[in-house]
Amino acid sequence: AQSVTQLGSHVSVSEGALVLLRCNYSSSVPPYLFWYVQYPNQGLQLLLKYTTGATLVKGINGFEAEFKKSETSFHLTKPSAHMSDAAEYFCAVSEVPPNDYKLSFGAGTTVTVRA
Amino acid sequence: GAGVSQSPSNKVTEKGKDVELRCDPISGHTALYWYRQSLGQGLEFLIYFQGNSAPDKSGLPSDRFSAERTGGSVSTLTIQRTQQEDSAVYLCASSYTSGGAVEQYFGPGTRLTVT
């Protein structure tokens, strides 16, 4: 089974500062990679995903992530944090085909934004 | 349009009782997933339904857990003889097809508390 490691369970940033959330995965073949965001008392919402092709992926709300195969990483960034970015963020990786519908999630990183 | 809905939003039950959790996927979505989100284990895959195919039950933690999907739409997750370790948020997701690259749309979850 795939595994995902998110470094840092909590990240605090100032409004307007860079947001950087780290994600590393274990996989012997290039997987599908995802970042989801969860606001309080809500389900998960897809921010962005990597399937094939361009390794820099742009998502919603100004977030982007870069797939680095050599580092088995898929870190999430946003140049300038907004108060509305306060939430929990999950990195996920799919299993290899044909079970690629099955996602393994990291433990999550809670982001707080200071005014 | 309507998203994935789950009911009840909160459920408190006594140890040893059976509970049923309901999921209404997005209309037209053929794939349906159940996940469990708990403090100790993070987000875990439980079960996957795709059309009329046999479900992937590989994530169900014990034989006390079962799920069905009627008419290719609504799904019910049943936990028999609940234990305190079953306390968690149970998330349902659906997608318009299967495969690792498709976006899974999540419901708000059912928070289960076993006393």
PDB file of C-alpha atoms in Angstrom:
ATOM      1  CA  ALA A   1       0.000   0.000   0.000  1.00  0.00           C
ATOM      2  CA  GLN A   2       1.067   3.531  -0.660  1.00  0.00           C
ATOM      3  CA  SER A   3       1.965   5.816   2.208  1.00  0.00           C
ATOM      4  CA  VAL A   4       2.027   9.575   2.561  1.00  0.00           C
ATOM      5  CA  THR A   5       3.984  11.678   5.010  1.00  0.00           C
ATOM      6  CA  GLN A   6       3.058  15.265   5.733  1.00  0.00           C
ATOM      7  CA  LEU A   7       5.753  17.122   7.640  1.00  0.00           C
ATOM      8  CA  GLY A   8       4.304  19.297  10.344  1.00  0.00           C
ATOM      9  CA  SER A   9       0.875  18.753  11.828  1.00  0.00           C
ATOM     10  CA  HIS A  10       0.442  22.488  12.398  1.00  0.00           C
ATOM     11  CA  VAL A  11       1.660  25.472  10.401  1.00  0.00           C
ATOM     12  CA  SER A  12       1.141  29.080  11.388  1.00  0.00           C
ATOM     13  CA  VAL A  13       1.705  31.867   8.887  1.00  0.00           C
ATOM     14  CA  SER A  14       1.106  35.587   8.779  1.00  0.00           C
ATOM     15  CA  GLU A  15      -1.436  36.986   6.379  1.00  0.00           C
ATOM     16  CA  GLY A  16       0.370  37.743   3.119  1.00  0.00           C
ATOM     17  CA  ALA A  17       3.221  35.333   3.820  1.00  0.00           C
ATOM     18  CA  LEU A  18       4.164  32.233   1.861  1.00  0.00           C
ATOM     19  CA  VAL A  19       2.329  29.031   2.674  1.00  0.00           C
ATOM     20  CA  LEU A  20       4.404  25.843   2.245  1.00  0.00           C
ATOM     21  CA  LEU A  21       3.013  22.435   3.143  1.00  0.00           C
ATOM     22  CA  ARG A  22       5.245  19.436   2.650  1.00  0.00           C
ATOM     23  CA  CYS A  23       4.199  16.032   1.362  1.00  0.00           C
ATOM     24  CA  ASN A  24       6.303  12.972   0.569  1.00  0.00           C
ATOM     25  CA  TYR A  25       4.963   9.690  -0.727  1.00  0.00           C
ATOM     26  CA  SER A  26       6.219   6.162  -1.180  1.00  0.00           C
ATOM     27  CA  SER A  27       5.628   4.663  -4.578  1.00  0.00           C
ATOM     28  CA  SER A  28       7.530   2.486  -6.985  1.00  0.00           C
ATOM     29  CA  VAL A  29       5.639   3.897  -9.946  1.00  0.00           C
ATOM     30  CA  PRO A  30       4.467   7.448 -10.630  1.00  0.00           C
ATOM     31  CA  PRO A  31       1.158   7.741  -8.794  1.00  0.00           C
ATOM     32  CA  TYR A  32      -1.710  10.145  -8.951  1.00  0.00           C
ATOM     33  CA  LEU A  33      -1.282  12.817  -6.283  1.00  0.00           C
ATOM     34  CA  PHE A  34      -3.823  15.101  -4.708  1.00  0.00           C
ATOM     35  CA  TRP A  35      -4.180  17.910  -2.226  1.00  0.00           C
ATOM     36  CA  TYR A  36      -7.513  18.292  -0.452  1.00  0.00           C
ATOM     37  CA  VAL A  37      -8.656  21.007   1.953  1.00  0.00           C
ATOM     38  CA  GLN A  38     -11.124  20.540   4.782  1.00  0.00           C
ATOM     39  CA  TYR A  39     -12.868  23.461   6.445  1.00  0.00           C
ATOM     40  CA  PRO A  40     -14.464  22.928   9.881  1.00  0.00           C
ATOM     41  CA  ASN A  41     -17.495  20.636   9.811  1.00  0.00           C
ATOM     42  CA  GLN A  42     -17.236  20.184   6.067  1.00  0.00           C
ATOM     43  CA  GLY A  43     -16.117  17.440   3.747  1.00  0.00           C
ATOM     44  CA  LEU A  44     -12.895  17.455   1.785  1.00  0.00           C
ATOM     45  CA  GLN A  45     -12.581  19.657  -1.284  1.00  0.00           C
ATOM     46  CA  LEU A  46     -10.060  19.034  -4.042  1.00  0.00           C
ATOM     47  CA  LEU A  47      -7.446  21.776  -4.378  1.00  0.00           C
ATOM     48  CA  LEU A  48      -5.409  20.230  -7.180  1.00  0.00           C
ATOM     49  CA  LYS A  49      -4.156  16.956  -8.587  1.00  0.00           C
ATOM     50  CA  TYR A  50      -1.220  15.593 -10.539  1.00  0.00           C
ATOM     51  CA  THR A  51      -1.814  12.864 -13.084  1.00  0.00           C
ATOM     52  CA  THR A  52       0.717  13.121 -15.927  1.00  0.00           C
ATOM     53  CA  GLY A  53       2.484  15.819 -17.893  1.00  0.00           C
ATOM     54  CA  ALA A  54       3.479  19.164 -16.447  1.00  0.00           C
ATOM     55  CA  THR A  55       4.958  18.738 -13.000  1.00  0.00           C
ATOM     56  CA  LEU A  56       3.825  22.140 -11.737  1.00  0.00           C
ATOM     57  CA  VAL A  57       0.123  21.940 -11.073  1.00  0.00           C
ATOM     58  CA  LYS A  58      -2.082  24.937 -10.440  1.00  0.00           C
ATOM     59  CA  GLY A  59      -5.212  24.601  -8.372  1.00  0.00           C
ATOM     60  CA  ILE A  60      -7.990  26.652  -6.909  1.00  0.00           C
ATOM     61  CA  ASN A  61      -7.619  29.599  -4.534  1.00  0.00           C
ATOM     62  CA  GLY A  62      -4.107  30.401  -5.763  1.00  0.00           C
ATOM     63  CA  PHE A  63      -2.499  27.149  -4.627  1.00  0.00           C
ATOM     64  CA  GLU A  64       0.004  25.181  -6.659  1.00  0.00           C
ATOM     65  CA  ALA A  65       2.107  22.084  -6.162  1.00  0.00           C
ATOM     66  CA  GLU A  66       5.149  20.623  -7.854  1.00  0.00           C
ATOM     67  CA  PHE A  67       5.648  16.920  -8.474  1.00  0.00           C
ATOM     68  CA  LYS A  68       9.297  15.950  -8.008  1.00  0.00           C
ATOM     69  CA  LYS A  69       9.791  12.296  -8.841  1.00  0.00           C
ATOM     70  CA  SER A  70      13.440  12.246  -7.739  1.00  0.00           C
ATOM     71  CA  GLU A  71      12.441  13.479  -4.297  1.00  0.00           C
ATOM     72  CA  THR A  72       9.091  11.630  -4.158  1.00  0.00           C
ATOM     73  CA  SER A  73       7.567  14.928  -3.079  1.00  0.00           C
ATOM     74  CA  PHE A  74       4.467  16.943  -3.877  1.00  0.00           C
ATOM     75  CA  HIS A  75       4.713  20.108  -1.784  1.00  0.00           C
ATOM     76  CA  LEU A  76       1.862  22.620  -1.768  1.00  0.00           C
ATOM     77  CA  THR A  77       2.495  26.371  -1.894  1.00  0.00           C
ATOM     78  CA  LYS A  78       0.631  29.629  -2.012  1.00  0.00           C
ATOM     79  CA  PRO A  79       2.601  32.863  -2.392  1.00  0.00           C
ATOM     80  CA  SER A  80       0.399  35.004  -0.138  1.00  0.00           C
ATOM     81  CA  ALA A  81      -1.763  33.600   2.640  1.00  0.00           C
ATOM     82  CA  HIS A  82      -5.276  34.855   3.219  1.00  0.00           C
ATOM     83  CA  MET A  83      -7.331  34.523   6.379  1.00  0.00           C
ATOM     84  CA  SER A  84      -9.717  32.247   4.467  1.00  0.00           C
ATOM     85  CA  ASP A  85      -6.886  29.724   3.959  1.00  0.00           C
ATOM     86  CA  ALA A  86      -7.154  28.622   7.584  1.00  0.00           C
ATOM     87  CA  ALA A  87      -8.157  24.963   7.315  1.00  0.00           C
ATOM     88  CA  GLU A  88      -6.762  21.444   7.389  1.00  0.00           C
ATOM     89  CA  TYR A  89      -4.914  20.221   4.331  1.00  0.00           C
ATOM     90  CA  PHE A  90      -4.461  16.623   3.263  1.00  0.00           C
ATOM     91  CA  CYS A  91      -2.075  15.161   0.742  1.00  0.00           C
ATOM     92  CA  ALA A  92      -3.216  11.917  -0.877  1.00  0.00           C
ATOM     93  CA  VAL A  93      -1.791   9.331  -3.242  1.00  0.00           C
ATOM     94  CA  SER A  94      -3.594   6.728  -5.274  1.00  0.00           C
ATOM     95  CA  GLU A  95      -2.789   3.041  -5.278  1.00  0.00           C
ATOM     96  CA  VAL A  96      -1.355   1.576  -8.449  1.00  0.00           C
ATOM     97  CA  PRO A  97      -3.786   0.445 -11.153  1.00  0.00           C
ATOM     98  CA  PRO A  98      -6.180  -1.281 -11.198  1.00  0.00           C
ATOM     99  CA  ASN A  99      -6.815  -0.160  -7.603  1.00  0.00           C
ATOM    100  CA  ASP A 100      -6.051   3.487  -8.325  1.00  0.00           C
ATOM    101  CA  TYR A 101      -9.498   4.523  -7.087  1.00  0.00           C
ATOM    102  CA  LYS A 102      -8.209   3.871  -3.556  1.00  0.00           C
ATOM    103  CA  LEU A 103      -6.573   6.877  -1.905  1.00  0.00           C
ATOM    104  CA  SER A 104      -4.119   6.913   0.981  1.00  0.00           C
ATOM    105  CA  PHE A 105      -4.092  10.160   2.912  1.00  0.00           C
ATOM    106  CA  GLY A 106      -1.470  11.875   4.986  1.00  0.00           C
ATOM    107  CA  ALA A 107      -2.197  12.778   8.587  1.00  0.00           C
ATOM    108  CA  GLY A 108      -3.082  16.330   7.633  1.00  0.00           C
ATOM    109  CA  THR A 109      -1.634  19.763   8.326  1.00  0.00           C
ATOM    110  CA  THR A 110      -3.672  22.409  10.102  1.00  0.00           C
ATOM    111  CA  VAL A 111      -2.968  25.906   8.851  1.00  0.00           C
ATOM    112  CA  THR A 112      -3.647  28.960  10.961  1.00  0.00           C
ATOM    113  CA  VAL A 113      -3.287  32.459   9.526  1.00  0.00           C
ATOM    114  CA  ARG A 114      -2.292  35.348  11.788  1.00  0.00           C
ATOM    115  CA  ALA A 115      -3.593  38.807  11.039  1.00  0.00           C
TER     116      ALA A 115
ATOM    117  CA  GLY B   1     -26.098  21.381  -8.095  1.00  0.00           C
ATOM    118  CA  ALA B   2     -26.566  19.243  -5.028  1.00  0.00           C
ATOM    119  CA  GLY B   3     -23.469  17.730  -3.532  1.00  0.00           C
ATOM    120  CA  VAL B   4     -22.998  14.532  -1.588  1.00  0.00           C
ATOM    121  CA  SER B   5     -25.271  14.445   1.421  1.00  0.00           C
ATOM    122  CA  GLN B   6     -24.957  12.314   4.531  1.00  0.00           C
ATOM    123  CA  SER B   7     -27.293  11.627   7.404  1.00  0.00           C
ATOM    124  CA  PRO B   8     -27.389  11.921  10.279  1.00  0.00           C
ATOM    125  CA  SER B   9     -24.778  14.625  10.747  1.00  0.00           C
ATOM    126  CA  ASN B  10     -24.207  13.481  14.315  1.00  0.00           C
ATOM    127  CA  LYS B  11     -24.985  10.182  15.996  1.00  0.00           C
ATOM    128  CA  VAL B  12     -24.455   9.256  19.622  1.00  0.00           C
ATOM    129  CA  THR B  13     -24.985   5.619  20.483  1.00  0.00           C
ATOM    130  CA  GLU B  14     -24.334   3.261  23.343  1.00  0.00           C
ATOM    131  CA  LYS B  15     -21.687   0.604  23.111  1.00  0.00           C
ATOM    132  CA  GLY B  16     -23.143  -2.579  21.693  1.00  0.00           C
ATOM    133  CA  LYS B  17     -25.886  -0.935  19.652  1.00  0.00           C
ATOM    134  CA  ASP B  18     -26.111  -1.089  15.851  1.00  0.00           C
ATOM    135  CA  VAL B  19     -26.000   2.077  13.749  1.00  0.00           C
ATOM    136  CA  GLU B  20     -26.778   2.908  10.134  1.00  0.00           C
ATOM    137  CA  LEU B  21     -25.180   5.796   8.291  1.00  0.00           C
ATOM    138  CA  ARG B  22     -26.614   7.007   5.004  1.00  0.00           C
ATOM    139  CA  CYS B  23     -24.988   8.549   1.946  1.00  0.00           C
ATOM    140  CA  ASP B  24     -26.696  10.154  -1.034  1.00  0.00           C
ATOM    141  CA  PRO B  25     -24.156  10.601  -3.829  1.00  0.00           C
ATOM    142  CA  ILE B  26     -24.248  13.207  -6.547  1.00  0.00           C
ATOM    143  CA  SER B  27     -26.814  12.222  -9.169  1.00  0.00           C
ATOM    144  CA  GLY B  28     -25.215  10.347 -12.044  1.00  0.00           C
ATOM    145  CA  HIS B  29     -22.065   9.413 -10.150  1.00  0.00           C
ATOM    146  CA  THR B  30     -21.367   5.729 -10.605  1.00  0.00           C
ATOM    147  CA  ALA B  31     -18.614   5.343  -8.019  1.00  0.00           C
ATOM    148  CA  LEU B  32     -19.111   5.671  -4.267  1.00  0.00           C
ATOM    149  CA  TYR B  33     -16.579   5.493  -1.456  1.00  0.00           C
ATOM    150  CA  TRP B  34     -16.653   5.384   2.328  1.00  0.00           C
ATOM    151  CA  TYR B  35     -13.795   6.662   4.478  1.00  0.00           C
ATOM    152  CA  ARG B  36     -13.284   6.914   8.205  1.00  0.00           C
ATOM    153  CA  GLN B  37     -11.569   9.897   9.821  1.00  0.00           C
ATOM    154  CA  SER B  38     -10.391   9.342  13.371  1.00  0.00           C
ATOM    155  CA  LEU B  39      -7.853  10.988  15.649  1.00  0.00           C
ATOM    156  CA  GLY B  40      -5.651   7.982  15.942  1.00  0.00           C
ATOM    157  CA  GLN B  41      -5.753   6.672  12.381  1.00  0.00           C
ATOM    158  CA  GLY B  42      -6.326   9.710  10.170  1.00  0.00           C
ATOM    159  CA  LEU B  43      -8.335   9.184   6.985  1.00  0.00           C
ATOM    160  CA  GLU B  44      -8.807   5.540   6.059  1.00  0.00           C
ATOM    161  CA  PHE B  45     -10.422   3.962   3.028  1.00  0.00           C
ATOM    162  CA  LEU B  46     -13.245   1.592   3.978  1.00  0.00           C
ATOM    163  CA  ILE B  47     -15.164   0.439   0.904  1.00  0.00           C
ATOM    164  CA  TYR B  48     -15.724   1.247  -2.774  1.00  0.00           C
ATOM    165  CA  PHE B  49     -18.692   0.647  -5.063  1.00  0.00           C
ATOM    166  CA  GLN B  50     -18.588   0.983  -8.834  1.00  0.00           C
ATOM    167  CA  GLY B  51     -21.739   0.352 -10.825  1.00  0.00           C
ATOM    168  CA  ASN B  52     -22.835  -3.261 -10.629  1.00  0.00           C
ATOM    169  CA  SER B  53     -19.364  -4.594  -9.903  1.00  0.00           C
ATOM    170  CA  ALA B  54     -18.560  -6.373  -6.668  1.00  0.00           C
ATOM    171  CA  PRO B  55     -17.503  -3.792  -4.072  1.00  0.00           C
ATOM    172  CA  ASP B  56     -13.957  -3.510  -2.774  1.00  0.00           C
ATOM    173  CA  LYS B  57     -14.400  -4.169   0.936  1.00  0.00           C
ATOM    174  CA  SER B  58     -10.703  -4.420   1.712  1.00  0.00           C
ATOM    175  CA  GLY B  59     -10.692  -1.436   4.070  1.00  0.00           C
ATOM    176  CA  LEU B  60     -13.479  -2.560   6.393  1.00  0.00           C
ATOM    177  CA  PRO B  61     -11.845  -2.994   9.809  1.00  0.00           C
ATOM    178  CA  SER B  62     -13.917  -5.934  11.024  1.00  0.00           C
ATOM    179  CA  ASP B  63     -16.921  -8.083  10.181  1.00  0.00           C
ATOM    180  CA  ARG B  64     -19.051  -5.767  12.300  1.00  0.00           C
ATOM    181  CA  PHE B  65     -18.881  -3.307   9.418  1.00  0.00           C
ATOM    182  CA  SER B  66     -20.930  -3.749   6.264  1.00  0.00           C
ATOM    183  CA  ALA B  67     -22.215  -1.528   3.493  1.00  0.00           C
ATOM    184  CA  GLU B  68     -24.640  -1.757   0.653  1.00  0.00           C
ATOM    185  CA  ARG B  69     -25.614   0.388  -2.253  1.00  0.00           C
ATOM    186  CA  THR B  70     -29.164   0.103  -3.507  1.00  0.00           C
ATOM    187  CA  GLY B  71     -30.123   0.853  -7.079  1.00  0.00           C
ATOM    188  CA  GLY B  72     -26.681   2.200  -7.811  1.00  0.00           C
ATOM    189  CA  SER B  73     -27.388   5.310  -5.784  1.00  0.00           C
ATOM    190  CA  VAL B  74     -27.923   5.582  -2.021  1.00  0.00           C
ATOM    191  CA  SER B  75     -25.514   3.726   0.225  1.00  0.00           C
ATOM    192  CA  THR B  76     -25.820   2.634   3.844  1.00  0.00           C
ATOM    193  CA  LEU B  77     -22.890   1.833   6.112  1.00  0.00           C
ATOM    194  CA  THR B  78     -23.906  -0.384   9.019  1.00  0.00           C
ATOM    195  CA  ILE B  79     -21.864  -0.944  12.145  1.00  0.00           C
ATOM    196  CA  GLN B  80     -23.065  -3.739  14.386  1.00  0.00           C
ATOM    197  CA  ARG B  81     -22.336  -4.023  18.108  1.00  0.00           C
ATOM    198  CA  THR B  82     -20.568  -0.665  18.156  1.00  0.00           C
ATOM    199  CA  GLN B  83     -17.386  -0.265  20.172  1.00  0.00           C
ATOM    200  CA  GLN B  84     -15.800   2.904  21.517  1.00  0.00           C
ATOM    201  CA  GLU B  85     -13.007   2.649  18.966  1.00  0.00           C
ATOM    202  CA  ASP B  86     -15.647   3.066  16.236  1.00  0.00           C
ATOM    203  CA  SER B  87     -16.044   6.715  17.273  1.00  0.00           C
ATOM    204  CA  ALA B  88     -14.991   8.753  14.266  1.00  0.00           C
ATOM    205  CA  VAL B  89     -16.255  10.870  11.397  1.00  0.00           C
ATOM    206  CA  TYR B  90     -17.473   8.714   8.534  1.00  0.00           C
ATOM    207  CA  LEU B  91     -17.090  10.385   5.169  1.00  0.00           C
ATOM    208  CA  CYS B  92     -18.772   9.389   1.951  1.00  0.00           C
ATOM    209  CA  ALA B  93     -17.546  10.436  -1.491  1.00  0.00           C
ATOM    210  CA  SER B  94     -18.687   9.891  -5.046  1.00  0.00           C
ATOM    211  CA  SER B  95     -17.240  10.323  -8.508  1.00  0.00           C
ATOM    212  CA  TYR B  96     -18.693  10.254 -12.019  1.00  0.00           C
ATOM    213  CA  THR B  97     -16.540   7.291 -12.908  1.00  0.00           C
ATOM    214  CA  SER B  98     -13.765   5.237 -11.388  1.00  0.00           C
ATOM    215  CA  GLY B  99     -10.036   5.478 -11.774  1.00  0.00           C
ATOM    216  CA  GLY B 100      -7.369   7.263  -9.798  1.00  0.00           C
ATOM    217  CA  ALA B 101      -7.373  10.492 -11.738  1.00  0.00           C
ATOM    218  CA  VAL B 102     -10.999  11.384 -11.167  1.00  0.00           C
ATOM    219  CA  GLU B 103     -12.032  13.815  -8.474  1.00  0.00           C
ATOM    220  CA  GLN B 104     -13.847  12.357  -5.537  1.00  0.00           C
ATOM    221  CA  TYR B 105     -16.534  14.668  -4.129  1.00  0.00           C
ATOM    222  CA  PHE B 106     -16.923  14.380  -0.382  1.00  0.00           C
ATOM    223  CA  GLY B 107     -19.934  14.807   1.822  1.00  0.00           C
ATOM    224  CA  PRO B 108     -19.813  16.623   5.174  1.00  0.00           C
ATOM    225  CA  GLY B 109     -19.582  13.387   7.131  1.00  0.00           C
ATOM    226  CA  THR B 110     -21.387  11.736  10.009  1.00  0.00           C
ATOM    227  CA  ARG B 111     -19.790  12.163  13.407  1.00  0.00           C
ATOM    228  CA  LEU B 112     -20.310   8.952  15.372  1.00  0.00           C
ATOM    229  CA  THR B 113     -19.778   8.901  19.110  1.00  0.00           C
ATOM    230  CA  VAL B 114     -19.983   5.601  20.956  1.00  0.00           C
ATOM    231  CA  THR B 115     -20.452   5.984  24.708  1.00  0.00           C
TER     232      THR B 115
END
